[in-house]
Amino acid sequence: MIDHIVSLIQDLIGPDDNNVVSPAPRHFSELAELSGITFVISKLSDAVSLPLRVRRIQYEFSEEDTKIGLDFLIESVIDKASQIIALQIGEQDAEKWARDTNLLANRILAGRGPLGLLSGRGALVVEESKEEAHEVIQTLRFRFHDGRKPIATRTHRYTDVPPLRFDDYEPKVPEYAELLASIQSLRDKSEATEVHKFHHLYLWSDLPASSFQPSFVERIVTDYVRRYRGHHIHTAKILIIASSSCNEKAGTKITLDSSERLALQRGFEDGILYLAPGRKEDIFTGPDLELNRPHSVLDSRGYSQDIGARFKQLGLENQRITRGLRPVVHESTVDLIDTSAFAILSDCWTGTWAESKEVDGEQVMS
Amino acid sequence: MLLTNLLESDETEYRFAASAFQRLISSSIEDNSGSYQCINPHWFDSELSTPREVDSTTCMLCGYRKYCSLGRFDDREYVEIVRLDSSRMPSKKLLQQRCFCAFDSNGNPKVIDPFLGFTRNAYQTRKLYLISQDEFSRRFPDHLNHCQFDAAVGYDSQLQQAIWPIDHLFLEKYERKRVALQWELDCIEPNALSSGNLQQLDQICLGKIAFERGWLTPTDPRDYHDALHLLMSRFVGVLKQQRIFSDLAAIPMVPKIDHPFNYSGSGLLHLAIRWIELIPTDLDRYIKELGAPDLEQENQEHLAQRLRVTSHPEITQRDTRYLPRFPMISIISEARLSEVQFEQAAGRIIDVILAEDDSNLLLIDSLGIDLSDGWM
């Protein structure tokens, strides 16, 4: 199954700056050396070491020079802004603002990389554009202690080549000149700093890929790559693809082993439950239910009971990943097969603190 | 003499002292075990042609120790594993081959520090601690938040509860505004606010949290619901008067990431709830100073008993009340894998190593805290 998923993702993302790898356990170095966007497909039991893997990728070959350069430029921006703020609210409060902003900047860096400082939610700087007559007027707003305020503007005509990055901005008042210059330097450096992203997918299935409806597996993988993979530097998901009834003769794995079941603890609730009923289900054999597809899939007693029983057999029923599941029905009938199946796609906690108020978790308290 | 040697600041004096020390202990090297002939005898003021017996202690003082293959002085960083209970130490082979080992890009095994990225002291000489899971759970239990601890950042050893990011920020600010907050609590006039004034969204959120925490039960009279609403409104009111907390409350909070609850309410409500849970003495203070009419006072006191988080005096004497959540490695037999809990109130399991014998152990990086000093 892993090879099949690797191949499907490779087809979806193309070769440019992207990697799809399936490493052996504890082969962290080869991951840390990869650049661009990497999909790391592993067997479910490897998720027990997820925090270890993520931190080793982050720290094994930390680009100290790049980090030092960025840190210096971020500090410079905060320092210049702090000097301006100090004139308004005093040095003590300005220092406090600087400390808080530094924390915010580190958080953004950890979660979204350096360009996250210059655009998006919580950014230090945002760029706004408005159109007037034949011109585009752009404004840079900086996040001061009392909200975002315009610090510089630039104008270009539609017919001109738009200026790059933050070039050609003029400070609104001379006092903002140094702050603007430091922001421009940070913008240039941020662009030059590569942000490598890793999407970890931990996979379990009870049958080989060829035993499932092909469009069903493709649908899940396409959804994962195009819609649900996430935007942070490290994202992780668990994917379970299983038949709704266990046929030992056909080689179906009856249940998860102890390490696989343990690995499920890494998964969060509120995932997606994909449903793919086979052609022998009453959804296709009963005229009423067939007429009401796809809604009738959720009303099919036989299929629902089979899935419930299979959940129990797999030891999923009390796991966090089965809480708050959102059902999605797979509708394709072109390649319908006998085997009914379902899949669960669930987020995992990578411990990188992208969403949190803290930066490095445990270390903040130490 | 060794001390004299180590204290010498001048190179020549150091060398002189080292030579004297070497001469002194060379007489005590009686048999050949552990001793060998020095290949740099001139450093000890000896002729090259004169064989000189040295041992690893002498080599520690030699200027060539880092460059001499015979010196056998191991200058590498190392970890010392300290047992905190009577658990049996896993074999060195298991630790070296499974716990401290990974593979390089060519597939060759290499030694790693598994706590890299979790501690600033990774790859540096330090102590790691080994303890059974049972003993760790006994020492660092969770007495409050029976929930997922994924995003918790610390542990309050006095109240035996996990600390979330918003708690951390609150406690920082609380320390600066403690007096002002307590003064405001003392000044609460029962008549000034005689019924709760939380917004509808907050009332719903509070109700859900109250049932989850056991502050309210389905059989409680309506008075108790109103009393909780009133109590929380007063705490919210106190926080609202301090800009520092209003600002903190304005930050978006992600449920179960920034605070332990799965429900969204206003920032002030979440801060007020966590304030009561993190500083229960302020709840006592509020009750003591309230001076409300009998029925209201009785209801508030009754409710406060349910809200009050119990502190554990046996550990209050320790210097460090707030601990970081420790990164830990589980060393466990396959048969006991179902006992593993990745996210615990005071620690997070970052890796699992299968052991041959029947065990359920935790290898802890204490992030600079000496766990053998009174913690266990």
Coordinates of C-alpha atoms in Angstrom, one line a residue, chain B:
Chain B
M1 CA 48.4 18.0 45.2
L2 CA 45.8 17.4 42.5
L3 CA 44.0 20.5 43.6
T4 CA 47.2 22.5 43.5
N5 CA 47.7 21.3 40.0
L6 CA 44.3 22.2 38.8
L7 CA 44.5 25.6 40.3
E8 CA 47.7 26.6 38.5
S9 CA 47.0 29.3 36.1
D10 CA 50.4 29.5 34.5
E11 CA 51.3 26.9 31.9
T12 CA 54.8 26.3 33.1
E13 CA 53.6 26.0 36.7
Y14 CA 50.8 23.7 35.7
R15 CA 53.3 21.4 33.8
F16 CA 55.6 21.5 36.8
A17 CA 52.8 20.5 39.2
A18 CA 51.6 17.8 36.8
S19 CA 55.1 16.3 36.6
A20 CA 55.4 16.3 40.4
F21 CA 52.0 14.6 40.6
Q22 CA 53.0 12.0 38.1
R23 CA 56.2 11.2 40.0
L24 CA 54.2 10.9 43.2
I25 CA 51.6 8.5 41.8
S26 CA 54.1 6.5 39.7
S27 CA 55.4 4.9 42.8
S28 CA 51.9 3.7 43.6
I29 CA 51.5 2.0 40.2
E30 CA 52.4 -1.4 41.6
D31 CA 51.2 -3.7 38.9
N32 CA 50.8 -3.3 35.2
S33 CA 47.1 -3.4 35.1
G34 CA 45.8 0.0 33.9
S35 CA 49.3 1.4 33.4
Y36 CA 51.3 1.8 30.2
Q37 CA 54.4 3.5 28.9
C38 CA 54.1 7.2 28.1
I39 CA 55.1 8.2 24.6
N40 CA 55.5 11.9 25.5
P41 CA 57.6 11.6 28.7
H42 CA 59.3 14.9 27.9
W43 CA 56.1 16.6 29.0
F44 CA 56.7 15.2 32.4
D45 CA 60.4 16.5 32.3
S46 CA 61.7 13.0 31.5
E47 CA 64.2 12.0 28.9
L48 CA 62.6 10.4 25.8
S49 CA 64.8 7.4 26.3
T50 CA 63.6 6.9 29.8
P51 CA 60.5 4.7 30.0
R52 CA 57.8 6.2 32.2
E53 CA 54.8 4.3 33.5
V54 CA 51.6 6.3 33.5
D55 CA 47.9 5.6 34.0
S56 CA 44.7 7.2 33.0
T57 CA 44.8 9.6 36.0
T58 CA 48.2 10.9 35.0
C59 CA 47.0 11.2 31.5
M60 CA 44.2 13.5 32.6
L61 CA 46.9 16.1 33.6
C62 CA 48.9 15.8 30.4
G63 CA 49.0 18.6 27.9
Y64 CA 48.8 16.1 25.0
R65 CA 45.8 14.3 26.3
K66 CA 43.5 15.3 23.4
Y67 CA 46.0 14.3 20.8
C68 CA 47.6 11.2 22.3
S69 CA 46.2 7.9 21.2
L70 CA 47.7 6.2 24.2
G71 CA 46.4 8.6 26.7
R72 CA 43.1 6.8 26.7
F73 CA 41.5 9.9 28.1
D74 CA 38.0 10.0 26.8
D75 CA 37.1 13.7 26.3
R76 CA 33.8 13.0 24.7
E77 CA 30.5 14.3 26.1
Y78 CA 28.4 11.6 27.8
V79 CA 25.2 11.1 29.6
E80 CA 24.9 9.6 33.1
I81 CA 21.7 7.7 33.7
V82 CA 20.5 8.1 37.3
R83 CA 17.9 5.7 38.7
L84 CA 15.2 7.4 40.7
D85 CA 13.7 4.2 42.0
S86 CA 14.5 0.5 42.3
S87 CA 13.9 -0.1 38.6
R88 CA 16.3 -2.3 36.8
M89 CA 18.7 -0.5 34.5
P90 CA 18.2 -1.6 30.9
S91 CA 21.3 -3.1 29.3
K92 CA 23.9 -0.9 27.9
K93 CA 23.5 -2.7 24.6
L94 CA 19.8 -1.9 24.4
L95 CA 20.4 1.7 25.2
Q96 CA 23.2 2.1 22.7
Q97 CA 21.6 0.2 19.9
R98 CA 18.0 1.2 20.1
C99 CA 17.7 4.4 22.1
F100 CA 20.9 6.4 21.3
C101 CA 21.2 5.1 17.7
A102 CA 20.0 6.2 14.3
F103 CA 21.2 5.9 10.8
D104 CA 23.1 8.4 8.7
S105 CA 22.3 9.2 5.0
N106 CA 24.3 6.2 3.9
G107 CA 22.4 3.8 6.2
N108 CA 25.3 3.4 8.7
P109 CA 24.4 3.4 12.4
K110 CA 25.5 6.5 14.3
V111 CA 25.2 7.7 17.9
I112 CA 22.5 10.3 18.5
D113 CA 21.2 12.3 21.4
P114 CA 17.5 11.5 21.1
F115 CA 16.7 14.7 23.1
L116 CA 18.1 16.9 20.4
G117 CA 15.6 19.8 19.9
F118 CA 13.9 19.1 23.2
T119 CA 16.7 20.4 25.4
R120 CA 19.3 23.1 24.9
N121 CA 21.8 20.7 26.4
A122 CA 21.6 18.0 23.8
Y123 CA 24.9 16.4 22.9
Q124 CA 26.3 17.7 26.2
T125 CA 27.4 15.9 29.3
R126 CA 24.4 15.7 31.6
K127 CA 22.3 13.4 33.7
L128 CA 19.3 11.6 32.4
Y129 CA 16.9 9.9 34.8
L130 CA 15.3 6.5 34.8
I131 CA 12.1 5.8 36.6
S132 CA 9.3 3.3 36.4
Q133 CA 6.1 4.6 34.8
D134 CA 4.2 3.7 38.0
E135 CA 6.5 5.8 40.2
F136 CA 6.4 8.7 37.7
S137 CA 2.6 8.7 37.7
R138 CA 2.6 8.6 41.5
R139 CA 5.0 11.5 41.8
F140 CA 3.6 13.7 39.0
P141 CA -0.1 12.9 38.8
D142 CA -2.9 14.9 37.2
H143 CA -5.4 15.9 39.8
L144 CA -7.4 18.3 37.6
N145 CA -7.3 18.2 33.8
H146 CA -8.5 14.8 32.8
C147 CA -7.9 15.6 29.2
Q148 CA -5.3 15.4 26.4
F149 CA -2.1 17.0 27.4
D150 CA -0.6 17.4 23.9
A151 CA -0.2 21.1 24.0
A152 CA 0.5 21.6 27.8
V153 CA 3.8 23.3 28.4
G154 CA 4.5 22.8 32.1
Y155 CA 3.5 21.3 35.4
D156 CA 2.5 22.8 38.7
S157 CA 4.0 20.4 41.2
Q158 CA 2.1 22.0 44.1
L159 CA -1.3 21.7 42.6
Q160 CA -0.4 18.7 40.5
Q161 CA -1.8 19.9 37.3
A162 CA -0.5 20.6 33.8
I163 CA 0.1 24.2 32.7
W164 CA -1.1 25.4 29.3
P165 CA 0.4 28.2 27.2
I166 CA -2.3 30.7 28.4
D167 CA -1.6 29.7 32.0
H168 CA 2.0 30.5 31.6
L169 CA 1.3 34.0 30.2
F170 CA -1.3 34.5 32.9
L171 CA 1.1 33.5 35.7
E172 CA 3.8 35.8 34.4
K173 CA 1.4 38.8 34.5
Y174 CA -0.2 37.7 37.8
E175 CA 3.2 37.9 39.5
R176 CA 3.4 41.5 38.5
K177 CA -0.2 42.4 39.4
R178 CA -0.7 40.1 42.4
V179 CA -1.2 42.9 44.9
A180 CA -3.6 44.8 42.7
L181 CA -5.7 41.8 41.9
Q182 CA -5.9 40.7 45.5
W183 CA -6.9 44.2 46.5
E184 CA -9.6 44.2 43.9
L185 CA -10.9 40.9 45.2
D186 CA -10.9 42.2 48.8
C187 CA -12.9 45.2 47.6
I188 CA -15.7 43.3 45.9
E189 CA -19.0 44.6 47.2
P190 CA -21.8 42.0 47.1
N191 CA -24.3 44.7 46.4
A192 CA -22.4 46.1 43.4
L193 CA -23.0 42.9 41.4
S194 CA -25.8 40.7 42.8
S195 CA -26.3 38.5 39.7
G196 CA -24.0 37.2 36.9
N197 CA -23.5 39.4 33.9
L198 CA -21.6 37.1 31.5
Q199 CA -22.5 37.1 27.9
Q200 CA -24.7 34.3 26.6
L201 CA -21.7 32.6 24.8
D202 CA -19.7 32.7 28.0
Q203 CA -22.6 31.3 30.1
I204 CA -22.9 28.4 27.7
C205 CA -19.1 27.8 27.8
L206 CA -19.1 28.1 31.6
G207 CA -22.0 25.6 31.9
K208 CA -20.2 23.0 29.8
I209 CA -16.9 23.4 31.7
A210 CA -18.7 23.3 35.1
F211 CA -20.4 20.0 34.3
E212 CA -17.1 18.6 32.9
R213 CA -15.2 19.7 36.0
G214 CA -17.9 18.5 38.4
W215 CA -18.6 22.0 39.7
L216 CA -22.3 21.5 38.9
T217 CA -24.3 18.4 38.6
P218 CA -27.7 17.8 36.9
T219 CA -29.4 17.6 40.2
D220 CA -28.1 20.9 41.6
P221 CA -30.8 23.6 42.3
R222 CA -30.9 26.6 40.0
D223 CA -29.3 28.7 42.8
Y224 CA -26.0 26.9 42.3
H225 CA -26.0 27.7 38.6
D226 CA -26.7 31.3 39.5
A227 CA -24.0 31.3 42.2
L228 CA -21.4 30.0 39.8
H229 CA -22.4 32.6 37.2
L230 CA -22.1 35.3 39.8
L231 CA -18.8 34.1 41.2
M232 CA -17.2 33.9 37.7
S233 CA -18.7 37.3 36.7
R234 CA -16.9 38.8 39.7
F235 CA -13.6 37.3 38.9
V236 CA -14.0 38.4 35.2
G237 CA -14.8 41.9 36.5
V238 CA -11.6 42.0 38.5
L239 CA -9.5 40.9 35.6
K240 CA -11.3 43.4 33.3
Q241 CA -10.2 46.3 35.4
Q242 CA -6.5 45.5 34.8
R243 CA -5.5 46.4 31.3
I244 CA -2.7 43.9 31.3
F245 CA -5.2 41.1 31.5
S246 CA -7.7 42.6 29.1
D247 CA -4.9 42.7 26.6
L248 CA -4.0 39.1 27.3
A249 CA -7.6 38.1 27.0
A250 CA -7.9 39.7 23.6
I251 CA -5.4 37.3 22.1
P252 CA -7.2 34.5 20.2
M253 CA -7.1 31.3 22.1
V254 CA -7.3 27.9 20.5
P255 CA -9.2 25.3 22.6
K256 CA -7.1 22.4 23.8
I257 CA -4.0 24.2 22.5
D258 CA -3.8 27.4 24.5
H259 CA -6.1 26.2 27.4
P260 CA -7.2 22.8 28.5
F261 CA -10.9 23.2 27.6
N262 CA -12.6 22.1 24.5
Y263 CA -15.0 25.0 24.5
S264 CA -14.7 28.5 23.2
G265 CA -15.6 31.4 25.4
S266 CA -14.2 34.9 25.9
G267 CA -10.6 35.2 26.8
L268 CA -11.5 36.8 30.1
L269 CA -13.7 33.9 31.1
H270 CA -10.9 31.4 30.4
L271 CA -8.4 33.5 32.3
A272 CA -10.8 33.8 35.3
I273 CA -11.4 30.0 35.3
R274 CA -7.7 29.3 35.2
W275 CA -6.9 32.0 37.8
I276 CA -9.2 30.2 40.2
E277 CA -7.6 26.9 39.4
L278 CA -4.0 28.0 39.4
I279 CA -4.2 30.3 42.5
P280 CA -6.8 28.7 44.7
T281 CA -5.8 30.9 47.6
D282 CA -7.3 33.8 45.8
L283 CA -10.6 31.9 45.8
D284 CA -10.3 31.5 49.6
R285 CA -9.5 35.2 49.9
Y286 CA -12.6 36.1 47.9
I287 CA -14.8 34.0 50.1
K288 CA -13.3 35.2 53.3
E289 CA -13.6 38.9 52.4
L290 CA -16.9 38.7 50.6
G291 CA -19.3 39.3 53.5
A292 CA -22.4 38.7 51.4
P293 CA -25.9 38.1 52.9
D294 CA -26.3 34.7 54.4
L295 CA -27.8 32.7 51.5
E296 CA -25.5 34.2 48.9
Q297 CA -22.5 33.7 51.1
E298 CA -23.5 30.1 51.8
N299 CA -24.0 29.4 48.1
Q300 CA -20.7 31.0 47.2
E301 CA -18.9 29.1 49.9
H302 CA -20.5 25.8 48.9
L303 CA -19.5 26.4 45.3
A304 CA -16.0 27.5 46.1
Q305 CA -15.5 24.2 47.9
R306 CA -16.2 22.4 44.6
L307 CA -14.0 24.8 42.6
R308 CA -11.1 24.7 45.0
V309 CA -8.1 22.8 43.7
T310 CA -6.3 21.0 46.5
S311 CA -2.7 21.8 47.0
H312 CA -0.2 19.1 48.2
P313 CA 1.7 20.5 51.2
E314 CA 4.3 17.7 51.2
I315 CA 5.9 19.2 48.1
T316 CA 5.4 22.9 48.7
Q317 CA 8.7 23.3 50.3
R318 CA 10.6 22.7 47.1
D319 CA 12.1 25.7 45.4
T320 CA 10.7 24.9 42.0
R321 CA 6.9 24.8 41.8
Y322 CA 6.5 25.1 38.1
L323 CA 8.3 22.5 36.0
P324 CA 8.6 22.1 32.3
R325 CA 7.0 19.1 30.8
F326 CA 9.8 16.6 30.4
P327 CA 10.6 14.9 27.2
M328 CA 10.7 11.2 27.9
I329 CA 11.5 7.9 26.2
S330 CA 9.5 4.9 27.1
I331 CA 11.4 1.7 27.5
I332 CA 8.9 -1.1 27.6
S333 CA 8.2 -4.7 26.8
E334 CA 5.9 -5.4 23.9
A335 CA 3.4 -7.1 26.2
R336 CA 2.9 -3.9 28.1
L337 CA 2.6 -1.5 25.2
S338 CA -1.0 -0.8 25.9
E339 CA 0.1 0.9 29.2
V340 CA 1.9 3.6 27.4
Q341 CA 0.4 7.1 27.6
F342 CA 2.3 9.5 25.2
E343 CA 1.0 12.7 26.7
Q344 CA 1.1 12.9 30.5
A345 CA 0.6 15.9 32.8
A346 CA 4.3 16.3 33.5
G347 CA 5.9 14.8 30.5
R348 CA 5.7 13.8 26.9
I349 CA 6.9 10.5 25.4
I350 CA 8.8 11.2 22.3
D351 CA 9.9 7.7 21.4
V352 CA 9.2 4.1 22.4
I353 CA 11.9 1.5 22.7
L354 CA 11.0 -2.1 23.0
A355 CA 12.8 -4.0 25.8
E356 CA 13.2 -7.8 26.1
D357 CA 12.4 -8.0 29.8
D358 CA 9.1 -7.1 31.5
S359 CA 9.4 -3.4 32.1
N360 CA 7.7 -0.1 31.8
L361 CA 10.3 2.6 32.3
L362 CA 10.8 6.2 31.4
L363 CA 14.1 7.8 30.5
I364 CA 13.7 11.5 31.3
D365 CA 15.6 14.5 30.2
S366 CA 14.9 16.8 33.2
L367 CA 15.8 20.0 31.2
G368 CA 18.3 21.0 33.8
I369 CA 16.4 20.2 36.9
D370 CA 18.1 17.8 39.4
L371 CA 15.4 15.2 39.9
S372 CA 17.4 13.3 42.4
D373 CA 17.5 16.3 44.7
G374 CA 14.4 15.9 46.8
W375 CA 12.0 15.2 43.9
M376 CA 11.8 11.5 44.3

